[in-house]
Short mmCIF file of C-alpha atoms in Angstrom, two decimals:
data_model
loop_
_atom_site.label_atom_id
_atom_site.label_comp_id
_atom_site.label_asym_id
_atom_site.label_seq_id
_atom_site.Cartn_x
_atom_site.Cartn_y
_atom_site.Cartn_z
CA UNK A 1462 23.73 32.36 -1.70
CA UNK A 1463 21.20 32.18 -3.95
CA UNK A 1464 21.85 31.83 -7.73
CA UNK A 1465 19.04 33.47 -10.07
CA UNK A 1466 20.09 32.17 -13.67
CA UNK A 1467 17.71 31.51 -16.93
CA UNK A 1468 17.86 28.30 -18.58
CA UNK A 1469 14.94 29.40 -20.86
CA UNK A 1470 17.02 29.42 -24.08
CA UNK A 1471 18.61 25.81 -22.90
CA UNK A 1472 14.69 24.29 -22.66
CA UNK A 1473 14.28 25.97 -26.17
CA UNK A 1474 17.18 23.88 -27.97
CA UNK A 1475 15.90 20.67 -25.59
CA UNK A 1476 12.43 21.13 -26.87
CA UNK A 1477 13.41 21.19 -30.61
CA UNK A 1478 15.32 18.55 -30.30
CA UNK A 1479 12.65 16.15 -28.54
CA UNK A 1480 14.38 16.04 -25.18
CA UNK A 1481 12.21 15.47 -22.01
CA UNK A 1482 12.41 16.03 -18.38
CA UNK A 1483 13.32 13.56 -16.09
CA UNK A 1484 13.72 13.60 -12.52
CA UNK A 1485 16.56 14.69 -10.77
CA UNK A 1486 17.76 14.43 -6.73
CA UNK A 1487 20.28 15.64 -5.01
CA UNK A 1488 18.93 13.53 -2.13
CA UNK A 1489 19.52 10.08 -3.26
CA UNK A 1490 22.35 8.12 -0.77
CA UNK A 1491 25.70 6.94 -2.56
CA UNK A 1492 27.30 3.98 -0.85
CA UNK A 1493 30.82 3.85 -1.09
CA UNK A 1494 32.47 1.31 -2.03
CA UNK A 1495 34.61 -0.69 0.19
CA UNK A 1496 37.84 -1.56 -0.67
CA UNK A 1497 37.36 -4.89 0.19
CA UNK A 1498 35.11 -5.17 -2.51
CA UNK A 1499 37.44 -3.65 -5.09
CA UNK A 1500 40.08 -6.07 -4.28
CA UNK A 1501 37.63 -9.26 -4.02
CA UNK A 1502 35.79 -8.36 -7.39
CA UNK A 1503 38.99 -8.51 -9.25
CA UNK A 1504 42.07 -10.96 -8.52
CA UNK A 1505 41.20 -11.32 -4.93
CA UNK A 1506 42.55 -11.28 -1.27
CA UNK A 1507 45.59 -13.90 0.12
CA UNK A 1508 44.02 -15.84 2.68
CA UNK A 1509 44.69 -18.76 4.77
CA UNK A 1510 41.40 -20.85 4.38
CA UNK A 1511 41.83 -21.75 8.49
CA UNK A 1512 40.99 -18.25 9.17
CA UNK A 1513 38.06 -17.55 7.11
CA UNK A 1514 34.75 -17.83 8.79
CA UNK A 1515 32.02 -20.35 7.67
CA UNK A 1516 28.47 -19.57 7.11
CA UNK A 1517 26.17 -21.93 6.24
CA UNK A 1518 29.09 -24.27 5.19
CA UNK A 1519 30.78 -21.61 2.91
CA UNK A 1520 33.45 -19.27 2.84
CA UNK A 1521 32.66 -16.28 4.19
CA UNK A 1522 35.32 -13.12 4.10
CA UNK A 1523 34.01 -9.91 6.02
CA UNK A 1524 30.48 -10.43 5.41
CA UNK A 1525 30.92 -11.58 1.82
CA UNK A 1526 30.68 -15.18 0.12
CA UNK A 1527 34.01 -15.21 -1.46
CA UNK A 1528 35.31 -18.95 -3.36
CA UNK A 1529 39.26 -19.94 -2.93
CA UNK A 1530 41.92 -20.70 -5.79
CA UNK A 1531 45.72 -21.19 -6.38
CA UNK A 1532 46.61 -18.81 -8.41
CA UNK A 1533 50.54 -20.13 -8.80
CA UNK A 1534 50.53 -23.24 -11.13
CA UNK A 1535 54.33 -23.56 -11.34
CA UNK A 1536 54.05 -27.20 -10.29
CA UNK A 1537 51.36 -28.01 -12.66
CA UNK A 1538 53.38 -26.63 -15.88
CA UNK A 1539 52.40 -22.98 -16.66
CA UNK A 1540 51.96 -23.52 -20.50
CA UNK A 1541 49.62 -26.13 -19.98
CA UNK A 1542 47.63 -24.84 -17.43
CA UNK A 1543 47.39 -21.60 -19.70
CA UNK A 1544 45.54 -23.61 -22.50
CA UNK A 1545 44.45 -26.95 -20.85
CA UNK A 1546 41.41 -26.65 -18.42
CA UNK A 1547 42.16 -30.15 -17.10
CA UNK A 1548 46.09 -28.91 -16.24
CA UNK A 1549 44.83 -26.50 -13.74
CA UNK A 1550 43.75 -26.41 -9.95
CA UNK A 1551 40.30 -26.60 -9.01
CA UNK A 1552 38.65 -23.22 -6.67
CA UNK A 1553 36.85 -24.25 -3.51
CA UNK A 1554 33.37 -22.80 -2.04
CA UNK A 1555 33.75 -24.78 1.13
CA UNK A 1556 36.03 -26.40 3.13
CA UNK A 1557 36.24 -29.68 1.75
CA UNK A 1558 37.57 -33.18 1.74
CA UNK A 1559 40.98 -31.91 -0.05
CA UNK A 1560 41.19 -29.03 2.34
CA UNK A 1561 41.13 -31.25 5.04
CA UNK A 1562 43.95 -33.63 4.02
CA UNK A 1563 45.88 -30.38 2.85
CA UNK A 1564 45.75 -29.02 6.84
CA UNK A 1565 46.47 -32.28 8.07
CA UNK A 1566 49.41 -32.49 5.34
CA UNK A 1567 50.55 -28.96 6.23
CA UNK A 1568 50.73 -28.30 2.78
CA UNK A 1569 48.40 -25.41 2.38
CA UNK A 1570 49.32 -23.24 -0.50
CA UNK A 1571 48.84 -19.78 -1.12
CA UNK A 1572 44.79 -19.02 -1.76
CA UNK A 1573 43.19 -15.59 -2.89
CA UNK A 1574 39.32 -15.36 -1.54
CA UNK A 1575 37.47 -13.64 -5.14
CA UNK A 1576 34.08 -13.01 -5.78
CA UNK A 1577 34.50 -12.15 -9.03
CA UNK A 1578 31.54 -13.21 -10.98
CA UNK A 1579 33.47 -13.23 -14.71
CA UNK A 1580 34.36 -17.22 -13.87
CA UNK A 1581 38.00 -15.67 -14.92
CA UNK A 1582 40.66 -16.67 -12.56
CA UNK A 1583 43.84 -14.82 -12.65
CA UNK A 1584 47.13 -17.28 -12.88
CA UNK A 1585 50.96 -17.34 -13.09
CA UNK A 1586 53.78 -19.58 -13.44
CA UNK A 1587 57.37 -19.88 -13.80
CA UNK A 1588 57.95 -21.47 -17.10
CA UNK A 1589 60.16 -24.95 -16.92
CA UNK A 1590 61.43 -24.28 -20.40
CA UNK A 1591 63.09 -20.61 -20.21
CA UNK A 1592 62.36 -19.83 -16.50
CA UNK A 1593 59.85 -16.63 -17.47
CA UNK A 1594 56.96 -16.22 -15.63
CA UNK A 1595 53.71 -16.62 -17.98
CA UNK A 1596 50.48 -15.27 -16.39
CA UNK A 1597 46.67 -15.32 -17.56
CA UNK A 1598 43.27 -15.04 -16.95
CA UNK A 1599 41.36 -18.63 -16.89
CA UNK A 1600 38.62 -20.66 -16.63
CA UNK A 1601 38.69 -23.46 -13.52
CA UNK A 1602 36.85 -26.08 -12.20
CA UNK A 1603 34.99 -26.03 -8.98
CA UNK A 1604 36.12 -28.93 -6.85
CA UNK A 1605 33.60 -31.43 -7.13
CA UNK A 1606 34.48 -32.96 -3.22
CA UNK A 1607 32.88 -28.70 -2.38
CA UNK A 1608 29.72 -29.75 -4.82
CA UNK A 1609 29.28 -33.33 -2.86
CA UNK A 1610 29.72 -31.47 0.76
CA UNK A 1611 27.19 -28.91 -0.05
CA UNK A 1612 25.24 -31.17 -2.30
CA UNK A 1613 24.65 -28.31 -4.23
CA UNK A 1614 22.02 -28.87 -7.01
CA UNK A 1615 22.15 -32.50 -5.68
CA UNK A 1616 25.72 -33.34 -6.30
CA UNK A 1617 26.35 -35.95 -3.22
CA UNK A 1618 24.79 -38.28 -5.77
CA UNK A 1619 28.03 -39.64 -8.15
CA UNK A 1620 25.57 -39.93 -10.99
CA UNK A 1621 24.71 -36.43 -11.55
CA UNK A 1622 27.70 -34.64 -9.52
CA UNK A 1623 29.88 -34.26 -13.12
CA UNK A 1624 27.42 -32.37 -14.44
CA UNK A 1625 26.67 -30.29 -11.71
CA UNK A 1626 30.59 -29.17 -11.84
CA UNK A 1627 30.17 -28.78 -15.87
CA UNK A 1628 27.10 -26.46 -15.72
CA UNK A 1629 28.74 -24.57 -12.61
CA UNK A 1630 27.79 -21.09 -12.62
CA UNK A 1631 29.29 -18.37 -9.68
CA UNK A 1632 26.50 -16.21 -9.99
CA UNK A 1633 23.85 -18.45 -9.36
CA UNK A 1634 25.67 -20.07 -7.00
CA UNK A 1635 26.03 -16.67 -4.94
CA UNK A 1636 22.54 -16.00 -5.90
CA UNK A 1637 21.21 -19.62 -4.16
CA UNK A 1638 22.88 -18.82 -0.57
CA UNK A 1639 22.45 -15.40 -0.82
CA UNK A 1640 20.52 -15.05 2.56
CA UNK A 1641 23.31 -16.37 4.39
CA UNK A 1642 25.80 -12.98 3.62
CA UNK A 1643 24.63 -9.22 4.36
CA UNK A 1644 26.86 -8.10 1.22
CA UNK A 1645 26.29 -9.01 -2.34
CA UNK A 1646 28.95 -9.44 -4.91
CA UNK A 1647 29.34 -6.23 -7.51
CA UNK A 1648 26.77 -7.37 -10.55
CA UNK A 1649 24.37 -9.60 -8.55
CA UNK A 1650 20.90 -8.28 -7.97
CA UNK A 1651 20.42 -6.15 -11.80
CA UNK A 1652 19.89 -2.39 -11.93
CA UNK A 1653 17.30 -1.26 -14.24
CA UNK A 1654 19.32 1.91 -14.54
CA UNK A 1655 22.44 0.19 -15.56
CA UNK A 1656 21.12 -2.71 -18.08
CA UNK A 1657 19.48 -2.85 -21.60
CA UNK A 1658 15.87 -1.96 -19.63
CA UNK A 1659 13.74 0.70 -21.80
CA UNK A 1660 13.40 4.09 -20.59
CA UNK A 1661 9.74 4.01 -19.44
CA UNK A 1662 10.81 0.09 -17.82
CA UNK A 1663 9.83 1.63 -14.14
CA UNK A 1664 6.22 2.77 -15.22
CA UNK A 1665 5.72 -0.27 -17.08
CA UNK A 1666 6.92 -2.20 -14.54
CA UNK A 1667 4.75 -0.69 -11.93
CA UNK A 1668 1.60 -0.88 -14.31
CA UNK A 1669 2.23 -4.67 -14.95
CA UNK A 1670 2.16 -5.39 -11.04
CA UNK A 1671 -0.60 -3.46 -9.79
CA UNK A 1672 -2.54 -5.21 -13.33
CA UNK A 1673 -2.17 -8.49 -11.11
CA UNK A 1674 -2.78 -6.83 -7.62
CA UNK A 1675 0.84 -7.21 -6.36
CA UNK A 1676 0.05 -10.40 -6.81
CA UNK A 1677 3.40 -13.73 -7.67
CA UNK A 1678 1.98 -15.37 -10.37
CA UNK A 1679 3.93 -17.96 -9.09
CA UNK A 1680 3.75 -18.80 -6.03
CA UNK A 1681 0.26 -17.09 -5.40
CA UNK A 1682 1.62 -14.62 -2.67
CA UNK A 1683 0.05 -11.35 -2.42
CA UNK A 1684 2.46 -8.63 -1.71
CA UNK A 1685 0.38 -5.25 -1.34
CA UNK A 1686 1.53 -4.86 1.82
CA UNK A 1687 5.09 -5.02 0.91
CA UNK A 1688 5.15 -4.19 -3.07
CA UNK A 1689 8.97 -3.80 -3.35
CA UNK A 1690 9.43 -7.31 -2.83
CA UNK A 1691 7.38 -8.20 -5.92
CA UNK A 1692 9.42 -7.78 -9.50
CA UNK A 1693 8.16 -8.05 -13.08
CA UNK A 1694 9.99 -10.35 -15.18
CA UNK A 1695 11.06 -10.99 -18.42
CA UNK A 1696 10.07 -14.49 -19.45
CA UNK A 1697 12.39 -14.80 -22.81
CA UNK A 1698 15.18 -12.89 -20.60
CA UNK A 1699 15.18 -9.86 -23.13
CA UNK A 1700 15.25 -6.60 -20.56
CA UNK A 1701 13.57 -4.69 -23.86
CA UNK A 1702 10.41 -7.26 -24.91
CA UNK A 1703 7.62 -5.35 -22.69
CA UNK A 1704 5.01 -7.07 -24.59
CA UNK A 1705 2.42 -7.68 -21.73
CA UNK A 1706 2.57 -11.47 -23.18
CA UNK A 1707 6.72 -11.51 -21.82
CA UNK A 1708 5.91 -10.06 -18.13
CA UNK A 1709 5.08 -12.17 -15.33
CA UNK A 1710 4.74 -10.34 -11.91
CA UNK A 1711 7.51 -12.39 -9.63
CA UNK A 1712 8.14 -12.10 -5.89
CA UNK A 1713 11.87 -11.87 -5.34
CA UNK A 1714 12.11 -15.89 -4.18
CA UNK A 1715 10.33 -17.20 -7.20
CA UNK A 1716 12.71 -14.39 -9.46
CA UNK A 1717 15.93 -15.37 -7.66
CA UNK A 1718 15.10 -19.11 -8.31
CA UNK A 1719 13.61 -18.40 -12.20
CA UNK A 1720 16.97 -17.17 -13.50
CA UNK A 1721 19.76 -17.71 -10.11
CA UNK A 1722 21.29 -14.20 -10.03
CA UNK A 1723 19.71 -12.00 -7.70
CA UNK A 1724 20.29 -11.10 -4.35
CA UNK A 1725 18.09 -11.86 -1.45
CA UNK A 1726 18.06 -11.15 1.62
CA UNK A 1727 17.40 -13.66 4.59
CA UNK A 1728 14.51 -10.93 6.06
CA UNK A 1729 12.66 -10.60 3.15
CA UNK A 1730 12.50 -14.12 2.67
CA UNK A 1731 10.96 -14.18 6.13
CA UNK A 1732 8.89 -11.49 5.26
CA UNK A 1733 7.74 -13.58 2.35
CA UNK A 1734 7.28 -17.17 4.07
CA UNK A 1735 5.68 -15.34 6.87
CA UNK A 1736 2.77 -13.73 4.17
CA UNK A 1737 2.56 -17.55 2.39
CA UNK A 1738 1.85 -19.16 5.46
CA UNK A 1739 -0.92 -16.12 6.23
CA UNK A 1740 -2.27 -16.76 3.15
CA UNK A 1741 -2.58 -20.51 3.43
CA UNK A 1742 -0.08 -21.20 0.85
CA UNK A 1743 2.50 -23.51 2.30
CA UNK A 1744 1.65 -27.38 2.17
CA UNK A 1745 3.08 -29.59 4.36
CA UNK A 1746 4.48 -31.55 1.56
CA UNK A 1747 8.26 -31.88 0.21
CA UNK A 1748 6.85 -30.57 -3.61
CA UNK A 1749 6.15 -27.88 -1.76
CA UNK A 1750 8.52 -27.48 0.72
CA UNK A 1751 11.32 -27.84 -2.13
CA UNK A 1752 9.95 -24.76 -3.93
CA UNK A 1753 8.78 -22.85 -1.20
CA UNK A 1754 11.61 -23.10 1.54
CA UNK A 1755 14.64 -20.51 1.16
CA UNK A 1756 16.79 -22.22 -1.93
CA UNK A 1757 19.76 -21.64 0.73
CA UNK A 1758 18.68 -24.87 1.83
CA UNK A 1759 18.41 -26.62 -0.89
CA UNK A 1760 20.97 -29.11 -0.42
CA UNK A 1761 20.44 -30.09 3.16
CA UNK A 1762 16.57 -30.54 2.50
CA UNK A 1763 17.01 -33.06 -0.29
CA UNK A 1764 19.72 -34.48 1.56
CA UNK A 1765 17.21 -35.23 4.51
CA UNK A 1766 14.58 -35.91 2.11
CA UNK A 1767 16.38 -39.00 0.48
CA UNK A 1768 17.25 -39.73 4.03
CA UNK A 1769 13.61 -40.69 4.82
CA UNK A 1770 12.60 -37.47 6.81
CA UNK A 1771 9.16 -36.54 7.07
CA UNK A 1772 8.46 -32.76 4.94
CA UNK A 1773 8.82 -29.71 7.58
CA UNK A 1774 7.06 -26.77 8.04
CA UNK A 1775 8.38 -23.62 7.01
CA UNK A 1776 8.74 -20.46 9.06
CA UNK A 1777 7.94 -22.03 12.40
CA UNK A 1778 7.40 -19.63 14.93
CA UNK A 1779 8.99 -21.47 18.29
CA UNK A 1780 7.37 -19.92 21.42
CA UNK A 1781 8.16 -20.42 25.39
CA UNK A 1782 5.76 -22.01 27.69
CA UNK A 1783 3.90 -18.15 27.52
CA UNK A 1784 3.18 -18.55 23.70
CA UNK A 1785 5.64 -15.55 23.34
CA UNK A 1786 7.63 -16.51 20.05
CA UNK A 1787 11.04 -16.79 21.19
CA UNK A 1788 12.66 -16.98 16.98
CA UNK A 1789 11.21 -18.24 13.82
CA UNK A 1790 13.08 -21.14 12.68
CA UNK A 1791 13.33 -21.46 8.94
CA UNK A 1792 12.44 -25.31 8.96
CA UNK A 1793 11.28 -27.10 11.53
CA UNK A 1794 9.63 -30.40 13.02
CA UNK A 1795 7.64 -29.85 15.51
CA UNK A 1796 7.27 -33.15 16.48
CA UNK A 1797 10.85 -33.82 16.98
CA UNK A 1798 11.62 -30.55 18.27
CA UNK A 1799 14.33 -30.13 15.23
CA UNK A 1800 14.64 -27.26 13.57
CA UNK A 1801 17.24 -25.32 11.16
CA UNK A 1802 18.00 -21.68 10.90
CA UNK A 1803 19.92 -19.49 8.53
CA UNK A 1804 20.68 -16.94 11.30
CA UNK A 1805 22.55 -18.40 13.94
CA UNK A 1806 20.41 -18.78 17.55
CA UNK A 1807 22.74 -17.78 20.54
CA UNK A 1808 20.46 -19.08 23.54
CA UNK A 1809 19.49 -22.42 23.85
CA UNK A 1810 15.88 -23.21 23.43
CA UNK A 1811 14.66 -25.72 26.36
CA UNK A 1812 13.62 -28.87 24.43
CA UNK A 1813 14.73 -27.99 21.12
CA UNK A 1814 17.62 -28.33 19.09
CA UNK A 1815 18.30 -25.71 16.82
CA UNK A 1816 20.46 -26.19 13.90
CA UNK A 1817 23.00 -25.00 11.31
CA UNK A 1818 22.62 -26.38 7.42
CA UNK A 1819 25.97 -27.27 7.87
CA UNK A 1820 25.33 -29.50 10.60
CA UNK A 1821 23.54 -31.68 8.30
CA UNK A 1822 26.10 -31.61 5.58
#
């Protein structure tokens, strides 16, 4: 049925009052939310850390990059834990040296999978003193044995790996492996619509990028042909400064890797490496390779790098004896017929060996 009513005197009070128009659909999708994600974004899910999947070396929970932690600290002495970071258990991102010993000890306790970006960890305790059971919400440290396995941020070397555990931070973390995982964690990725942008930020936004011809001031990549993919970022980190001077036009590798908490996904990286190596932008040389290569591999390409390997080539299309390309392998050398992929290959490749990061690490 159709509904004939006159807003006229409404636009009257909106006009004197300086109120615009904006643009309103009926049309746009909602996702619901899981419930999975409700429960991992806040104190998390009991798990046994034997039956959680791996991917790319870390825990992986339906889909999702989740960490592990202990949440009872009876044994370590609740009101210590409560107010001494050192007192309490360290969360894991892989399974590590100490998770090992723990299975072959049979002592695994109980673990909650979280990924909860606060860096808050929920705890509890049965007090030695008058039996009670204290809880809070704490700080802990990631387990530095996870940081050397990964070597995340280049933590399998001793000298550094402290400070790599001291300047630990989830959602860059997530962020760095995020092509590995289909779902993001709940405040990864930043919605204009939701942060301290400026009304207009979408126009201004879209003027800034088409002013440098879709063009990652960056990297050099031109993304006409794909302009979603390019962002426009705030150098000083203020969402509000839209001085021209504070934009630079960013394609969403070089923004994930500028600030570390965004969301990207493992095909529009591809997309990306595959319009860098059209444009001649790629260099066969580790500089290059280090800054241009998905930051999921970070750790196993410096690992190999200190190891003595020669640089790769990124996005290597590998083709049968037809020249049809069979998959395009992330890294690769040629020459050795090596090559590592994010996405796991199911057939075997005749003369190659294809790869997982955590084969490496």
């Amino acid at each position: 049925m159709k509904l004939d009513v006159d807003f006229s005197a409404l636009w009257n009070i909106a006009s004197q009052i300086g109120a615009g128009r904006s643009k309103f659909s009926l049309d746009d999708e909602v996702k619901p939310i899981d419930e999975i994600d409700v429960s991992l974004s806040g104190e998390g899910i009991e798990v046994n850390p034997e039956e959680l999947q791996l991917r790319g070396g870390l825990f992986s929970y339906e889909g999702r990059q989740v960490v592990l932690y202990i949440p009872n600290h009876t044994n370590r002495g609740i009101e210590k834990a409560l107010v001494e970071k050192a007192e309490r258990k360290k969360f894991h991102v892989t399974f590590c040296s100490t998770l090992h010993d723990m299975k072959k000890k049979k002592q695994f306790e109980k673990y909650k999978a979280t990924n909860n970006l606060s860096g808050e960890f929920h705890i509890f305790g049965k007090s030695k003193i008058d039996r009670t059971t204290k809880e809070g919400d704490v700080s802990l440290d990631v387990c530095m044995f996870c940081l050397e396995k990964l070597n995340y941020q280049g933590a399998s070397d001793r000298n550094i790996r402290r400070m790599v555990r001291d300047n630990f931070d989830i959602p860059q973390f997530f962020s760095t492996y995020s092509s590995f995982f289909p779902y993001l964690p709940s405040g990864i990725g930043g919605d204009p619509d939701k942060a301290d942008y400026s009304s207009d930020w979408r126009t201004v936004s879209q003027n800034y990028r088409a002013s440098r011809n879709y063009t990652c001031e960056n990297c050099h990549v031109n993304l006409n042909s794909h302009k979603n993919l390019l962002h426009t970022h705030h150098i000083d980190t203020i969402p509000g400064n839209n001085r021209p001077e504070n934009l630079q036009a960013l394609c969403v590798d070089c923004h994930r890797k500028e600030h570390g908490h965004m969301h990207v996904k493992h095909r529009d990286m591809q997309i990306i490496t595959q319009l860098r190596l059209e444009q001649g932008l790629i260099e066969k040389q580790w500089s290059k390779v280090l800054q241009l290569a998905d930051s999921a591999l970070d750790g196993v390409l410096i690992k190999l790098q200190k190891r003595g390997y020669q640089p790769p080539e990124i996005g290597y299309s590998i083709t049968n004896n037809r020249g049809d390309v069979i998959t395009i392998a992330d890294v690769a050398w040629p020459e050795n017929k090596l090559a590592i992929t994010i996405e796991k290959i199911d057939q075997a490749i005749p003369g190659w060996k294809i790869v997982q990061p955590e084969d490496f690490l």
